[in-house]
Structures are given as structure tokens and as C-alpha cells.
Amino acid sequence: MSITTFAVAGATGRLGSHVVDVLTERGHQVVPMSRATGVDIITGQGLAEALTGVEVIIDVASWHSSDQDAATEFFRTSARNLHEAGRKAGVAQIAVASIIGADKATAGFLAAKKVHEELLVPGPIPVRILRAAQFHEFVGQLLDWQQGDVAYLTALPTQLVACRTVAEELVDLATAPEAPGTPIPEIAGPRKEIMAEAAQLLGARRGIKVVGVDGSGMPDAEIAAAGGFLPSPHAKLAGPTFQEWLDTQP
């Protein structure tokens, strides 16, 4: 296979750093794009220069909070800027990471990702989407957000997946000779988990007591409780499980 030049938007983030690693290991040329590398996909600073000679953009840039309006504005601006700058640079394709269930969401961060998909797909550059389950790494983030030695987390079903697994699948999608048909491909972990139970495993390591609570306060809780954000029957399921992943963490 010929060496392709990829630009990774959000290259220093949780998922982006794995995407950069996977691309590098497979012999591709990588242009990491983040504010840390002098490229801002929101203001456009450094974007045109970064995309010079790039064939494919992998977009894993994300907003840092769950605020729906702020996240929607971030994704609206990033989608427009990547398409405009990418078209001028002759980019052939954009591959983007989304979230399983985004198409069903009515509120919160997931609804912002739904808008992101809807803005990216019409073009002008062809777009491939991979919807992923929530990451193993997200559980620690949930604990970080809670103060004190007791954390209250929702006892909602999820199918947690490792960031590295998502990165490998996203690179596979971005480098596949043919675009996937419908439905949109999904990647999730090997088994259904309850978010609060996964957090209890991590909490035990950190000396934090995790109490599972009903998720009624969160956006689209009824959809989540009914399994609406679990992977579809066509999803690819791949390990490690949360426990296996946790055992490898320092």
C-alpha cells in the first residue's frame, strides 16, 4: 500500500494520540493538528499550512464539556473549517469519530455530535463516519469530575471500548479502498457493562466509593436505560473488556 499523508485533528487528545500512534506504526505520514502544534481548527490558525499535501483528514477533535450549545458551536465551526480548508488543499476524504446513538439523541453532548455528523456529510469532501461506544478512559474522567471520596454515577447500560481499539478501527476505515455502505459502521467493547459498576472497579483502586444512581437527571436517560445507546447488531465488537484494560493500567 502506498504511503498516505494524514492530518489528525485533535491529535493530542485521548483518542487522537492513539490515532497518531496507529498511523505511524503502519508507516503513514502524519500531520498532528492541535493547538499544541500551532493549528487551531476553530480560528483557522495554521490550518491551511498544515493541510498542504494532506490526502486524508481524520477528525477526532472534541469539545471539553458536555454543554450542548457550546459543543454544537464547536462542531459546527470545525466541520465548516475542515471542509473549506481541506477542499482548497485538495484533501480527498475526511474520516470522523462519532458516538453510538448520536442519531437518536435529542439533548446534551450526543445531540451536538448528531449535528456534527449532519454538517460533515453533505460535503464538499467525502466523509466516512465511525460511531464508537464510550471509552474505557471515560470512566476515569467521570470520577475526576466528582469531588470527594464518594462518587454518584448512573447505573445505565453501556458497552465500553478501549481508545486504542477505536483508533485502529478508525484508521482501518480511513484507509479502506471502498467507502462503507449503510448502515454507518460501529465499534464497541466485547460486552455490555453498567457504567457505575465499571466505575466501582476503578474507584476501588483510587479509594473512591462509587454509588450507582438512577440516570433520570441526564439527557435522554430513558433512551439510555432502554439500551438505545448500545451497539447495533451490525457493530464490530472488540476487546479488551474494561476489567482487562484496567489490569494493564499503571
GROMACS .gro file of C-alpha atoms in nm:
model
  250
    1MET     CA    1   0.000   0.000   0.000
    2SER     CA    2   0.123   0.347  -0.083
    3ILE     CA    3   0.211   0.583   0.199
    4THR     CA    4  -0.070   0.830   0.256
    5THR     CA    5  -0.036   1.162   0.435
    6PHE     CA    6  -0.293   1.204   0.710
    7ALA     CA    7  -0.376   1.512   0.913
    8VAL     CA    8  -0.521   1.428   1.255
    9ALA     CA    9  -0.747   1.696   1.405
   10GLY     CA   10  -0.738   1.665   1.784
   11ALA     CA   11  -0.406   1.484   1.764
   12THR     CA   12  -0.307   1.537   2.128
   13GLY     CA   13  -0.643   1.427   2.271
   14ARG     CA   14  -0.735   1.099   2.433
   15LEU     CA   15  -0.835   0.931   2.106
   16GLY     CA   16  -0.616   1.142   1.879
   17SER     CA   17  -0.290   1.034   2.040
   18HIS     CA   18  -0.380   0.670   1.970
   19VAL     CA   19  -0.477   0.752   1.609
   20VAL     CA   20  -0.137   0.918   1.557
   21ASP     CA   21   0.035   0.610   1.705
   22VAL     CA   22  -0.157   0.366   1.483
   23LEU     CA   23  -0.092   0.567   1.166
   24THR     CA   24   0.278   0.600   1.249
   25GLU     CA   25   0.312   0.228   1.325
   26ARG     CA   26   0.156   0.149   0.987
   27GLY     CA   27   0.406   0.366   0.802
   28HIS     CA   28   0.188   0.663   0.712
   29GLN     CA   29   0.298   1.024   0.726
   30VAL     CA   30   0.112   1.212   0.997
   31VAL     CA   31   0.050   1.583   1.043
   32PRO     CA   32  -0.074   1.628   1.402
   33MET     CA   33  -0.319   1.916   1.430
   34SER     CA   34  -0.398   2.066   1.769
   35ARG     CA   35  -0.345   2.398   1.939
   36ALA     CA   36  -0.034   2.244   2.093
   37THR     CA   37   0.111   2.201   1.742
   38GLY     CA   38   0.007   2.552   1.634
   39VAL     CA   39  -0.307   2.451   1.444
   40ASP     CA   40  -0.647   2.575   1.561
   41ILE     CA   41  -0.937   2.426   1.365
   42ILE     CA   42  -1.178   2.679   1.519
   43THR     CA   43  -0.994   3.005   1.444
   44GLY     CA   44  -0.830   2.850   1.137
   45GLN     CA   45  -0.481   2.949   1.254
   46GLY     CA   46  -0.220   2.730   1.082
   47LEU     CA   47  -0.484   2.512   0.917
   48ALA     CA   48  -0.410   2.584   0.551
   49GLU     CA   49  -0.036   2.526   0.606
   50ALA     CA   50  -0.097   2.202   0.796
   51LEU     CA   51  -0.317   2.060   0.520
   52THR     CA   52  -0.067   2.121   0.240
   53GLY     CA   53  -0.005   1.785   0.073
   54VAL     CA   54  -0.251   1.601   0.301
   55GLU     CA   55  -0.471   1.337   0.139
   56VAL     CA   56  -0.696   1.237   0.431
   57ILE     CA   57  -0.815   1.421   0.743
   58ILE     CA   58  -0.903   1.213   1.049
   59ASP     CA   59  -1.121   1.429   1.272
   60VAL     CA   60  -1.120   1.330   1.639
   61ALA     CA   61  -1.124   1.683   1.780
   62SER     CA   62  -1.379   1.724   2.057
   63TRP     CA   63  -1.527   1.979   2.291
   64HIS     CA   64  -1.415   1.955   2.654
   65SER     CA   65  -1.752   1.977   2.830
   66SER     CA   66  -2.098   1.828   2.795
   67ASP     CA   67  -2.268   2.164   2.736
   68GLN     CA   68  -2.485   2.109   2.430
   69ASP     CA   69  -2.482   2.464   2.289
   70ALA     CA   70  -2.106   2.513   2.326
   71ALA     CA   71  -2.030   2.168   2.183
   72THR     CA   72  -2.267   2.225   1.890
   73GLU     CA   73  -2.098   2.556   1.808
   74PHE     CA   74  -1.755   2.390   1.827
   75PHE     CA   75  -1.857   2.109   1.589
   76ARG     CA   76  -2.036   2.347   1.353
   77THR     CA   77  -1.726   2.562   1.319
   78SER     CA   78  -1.479   2.274   1.294
   79ALA     CA   79  -1.685   2.098   1.027
   80ARG     CA   80  -1.703   2.414   0.815
   81ASN     CA   81  -1.335   2.496   0.854
   82LEU     CA   82  -1.208   2.143   0.781
   83HIS     CA   83  -1.423   2.121   0.467
   84GLU     CA   84  -1.324   2.468   0.340
   85ALA     CA   85  -0.952   2.439   0.410
   86GLY     CA   86  -0.949   2.074   0.304
   87ARG     CA   87  -1.114   2.148  -0.029
   88LYS     CA   88  -0.863   2.421  -0.105
   89ALA     CA   89  -0.577   2.185  -0.015
   90GLY     CA   90  -0.710   1.903  -0.234
   91VAL     CA   91  -0.791   1.666   0.054
   92ALA     CA   92  -0.968   1.356  -0.080
   93GLN     CA   93  -1.151   1.237   0.229
   94ILE     CA   94  -1.245   1.306   0.592
   95ALA     CA   95  -1.288   1.021   0.844
   96VAL     CA   96  -1.454   1.117   1.171
   97ALA     CA   97  -1.520   0.951   1.505
   98SER     CA   98  -1.876   0.986   1.633
   99ILE     CA   99  -2.071   0.818   1.914
  100ILE     CA  100  -2.311   0.522   1.902
  101GLY     CA  101  -2.664   0.651   1.943
  102ALA     CA  102  -2.589   1.003   1.818
  103ASP     CA  103  -2.862   0.963   1.556
  104LYS     CA  104  -3.122   0.904   1.832
  105ALA     CA  105  -3.009   1.182   2.067
  106THR     CA  106  -3.233   1.479   2.147
  107ALA     CA  107  -3.022   1.660   2.409
  108GLY     CA  108  -2.676   1.702   2.555
  109PHE     CA  109  -2.335   1.627   2.405
  110LEU     CA  110  -2.470   1.339   2.195
  111ALA     CA  111  -2.714   1.575   2.024
  112ALA     CA  112  -2.419   1.802   1.941
  113LYS     CA  113  -2.246   1.504   1.776
  114LYS     CA  114  -2.563   1.438   1.578
  115VAL     CA  115  -2.540   1.793   1.439
  116HIS     CA  116  -2.168   1.735   1.371
  117GLU     CA  117  -2.247   1.431   1.155
  118GLU     CA  118  -2.524   1.616   0.972
  119LEU     CA  119  -2.294   1.910   0.893
  120LEU     CA  120  -1.997   1.699   0.781
  121VAL     CA  121  -2.174   1.456   0.549
  122PRO     CA  122  -2.302   1.694   0.275
  123GLY     CA  123  -1.950   1.782   0.168
  124PRO     CA  124  -1.776   1.904  -0.036
  125ILE     CA  125  -1.522   1.637   0.074
  126PRO     CA  126  -1.645   1.275   0.101
  127VAL     CA  127  -1.687   1.176   0.468
  128ARG     CA  128  -1.666   0.838   0.642
  129ILE     CA  129  -1.811   0.808   0.994
  130LEU     CA  130  -1.727   0.556   1.265
  131ARG     CA  131  -1.959   0.555   1.564
  132ALA     CA  132  -1.790   0.430   1.881
  133ALA     CA  133  -1.916   0.331   2.225
  134GLN     CA  134  -1.796   0.528   2.526
  135PHE     CA  135  -1.428   0.473   2.603
  136HIS     CA  136  -1.281   0.281   2.895
  137GLU     CA  137  -1.087   0.602   2.960
  138PHE     CA  138  -1.413   0.794   3.005
  139VAL     CA  139  -1.482   0.617   3.336
  140GLY     CA  140  -1.181   0.784   3.500
  141GLN     CA  141  -1.294   1.118   3.362
  142LEU     CA  142  -1.634   1.071   3.527
  143LEU     CA  143  -1.461   1.006   3.860
  144ASP     CA  144  -1.234   1.309   3.809
  145TRP     CA  145  -1.541   1.532   3.770
  146GLN     CA  146  -1.679   1.426   4.109
  147GLN     CA  147  -1.543   1.583   4.424
  148GLY     CA  148  -1.472   1.391   4.744
  149ASP     CA  149  -1.437   1.024   4.824
  150VAL     CA  150  -1.790   0.921   4.721
  151ALA     CA  151  -1.896   0.940   4.355
  152TYR     CA  152  -2.254   0.908   4.233
  153LEU     CA  153  -2.269   0.767   3.881
  154THR     CA  154  -2.553   0.643   3.666
  155ALA     CA  155  -2.633   0.272   3.662
  156LEU     CA  156  -2.703   0.284   3.288
  157PRO     CA  157  -2.601   0.021   3.033
  158THR     CA  158  -2.302   0.088   2.809
  159GLN     CA  159  -2.060  -0.122   2.605
  160LEU     CA  160  -1.727   0.037   2.694
  161VAL     CA  161  -1.442   0.011   2.442
  162ALA     CA  162  -1.070   0.089   2.458
  163CYS     CA  163  -0.949   0.407   2.285
  164ARG     CA  164  -0.673   0.210   2.113
  165THR     CA  165  -0.935  -0.029   1.967
  166VAL     CA  166  -1.135   0.264   1.831
  167ALA     CA  167  -0.821   0.422   1.683
  168GLU     CA  168  -0.733   0.100   1.498
  169GLU     CA  169  -1.086   0.070   1.358
  170LEU     CA  170  -1.093   0.436   1.254
  171VAL     CA  171  -0.761   0.405   1.070
  172ASP     CA  172  -0.891   0.087   0.901
  173LEU     CA  173  -1.197   0.282   0.787
  174ALA     CA  174  -0.990   0.579   0.668
  175THR     CA  175  -0.755   0.357   0.465
  176ALA     CA  176  -1.012   0.112   0.322
  177PRO     CA  177  -1.021   0.117  -0.060
  178GLU     CA  178  -1.402   0.127  -0.064
  179ALA     CA  179  -1.627   0.352   0.142
  180PRO     CA  180  -1.857   0.157   0.375
  181GLY     CA  181  -2.219   0.124   0.272
  182THR     CA  182  -2.506   0.176   0.511
  183PRO     CA  183  -2.558   0.144   0.800
  184ILE     CA  184  -2.281   0.360   0.948
  185PRO     CA  185  -2.014   0.128   1.099
  186GLU     CA  186  -1.993   0.096   1.477
  187ILE     CA  187  -1.723  -0.023   1.717
  188ALA     CA  188  -1.793  -0.126   2.076
  189GLY     CA  189  -1.645  -0.334   2.353
  190PRO     CA  190  -1.698  -0.708   2.387
  191ARG     CA  191  -1.979  -0.698   2.642
  192LYS     CA  192  -2.248  -0.485   2.798
  193GLU     CA  193  -2.144  -0.316   3.122
  194ILE     CA  194  -2.318  -0.093   3.374
  195MET     CA  195  -2.135   0.241   3.394
  196ALA     CA  196  -2.150   0.260   3.776
  197GLU     CA  197  -2.018  -0.098   3.810
  198ALA     CA  198  -1.723  -0.027   3.584
  199ALA     CA  199  -1.655   0.287   3.787
  200GLN     CA  200  -1.662   0.080   4.108
  201LEU     CA  201  -1.371  -0.129   3.975
  202LEU     CA  202  -1.168   0.187   3.911
  203GLY     CA  203  -1.291   0.356   4.228
  204ALA     CA  204  -1.160   0.066   4.436
  205ARG     CA  205  -0.812   0.145   4.305
  206ARG     CA  206  -0.845   0.515   4.380
  207GLY     CA  207  -1.005   0.483   4.722
  208ILE     CA  208  -1.333   0.628   4.595
  209LYS     CA  209  -1.667   0.472   4.682
  210VAL     CA  210  -1.894   0.467   4.377
  211VAL     CA  211  -2.271   0.464   4.429
  212GLY     CA  212  -2.492   0.372   4.135
  213VAL     CA  213  -2.787   0.607   4.087
  214ASP     CA  214  -3.079   0.629   3.853
  215GLY     CA  215  -2.983   0.833   3.549
  216SER     CA  216  -3.301   1.038   3.527
  217GLY     CA  217  -3.115   1.369   3.551
  218MET     CA  218  -2.906   1.310   3.239
  219PRO     CA  219  -3.005   1.390   2.880
  220ASP     CA  220  -3.204   1.114   2.705
  221ALA     CA  221  -3.194   0.895   3.019
  222GLU     CA  222  -3.499   0.696   2.907
  223ILE     CA  223  -3.338   0.614   2.572
  224ALA     CA  224  -3.017   0.510   2.752
  225ALA     CA  225  -3.199   0.299   3.011
  226ALA     CA  226  -3.379   0.113   2.732
  227GLY     CA  227  -3.044   0.029   2.569
  228GLY     CA  228  -3.082   0.288   2.292
  229PHE     CA  229  -2.714   0.383   2.309
  230LEU     CA  230  -2.586   0.024   2.296
  231PRO     CA  231  -2.430  -0.103   1.972
  232SER     CA  232  -2.649  -0.215   1.683
  233PRO     CA  233  -2.649  -0.578   1.567
  234HIS     CA  234  -2.409  -0.484   1.283
  235ALA     CA  235  -2.147  -0.334   1.520
  236LYS     CA  236  -1.798  -0.478   1.542
  237LEU     CA  237  -1.724  -0.587   1.899
  238ALA     CA  238  -1.362  -0.592   2.013
  239GLY     CA  239  -1.175  -0.628   2.341
  240PRO     CA  240  -1.033  -0.575   2.587
  241THR     CA  241  -1.311  -0.571   2.846
  242PHE     CA  242  -1.299  -0.290   3.099
  243GLN     CA  243  -1.151  -0.521   3.364
  244GLU     CA  244  -0.882  -0.650   3.124
  245TRP     CA  245  -0.797  -0.296   3.023
  246LEU     CA  246  -0.785  -0.180   3.383
  247ASP     CA  247  -0.541  -0.460   3.470
  248THR     CA  248  -0.294  -0.318   3.215
  249GLN     CA  249  -0.309   0.038   3.353
  250PRO     CA  250  -0.023   0.159   3.575
   0.00000   0.00000   0.00000
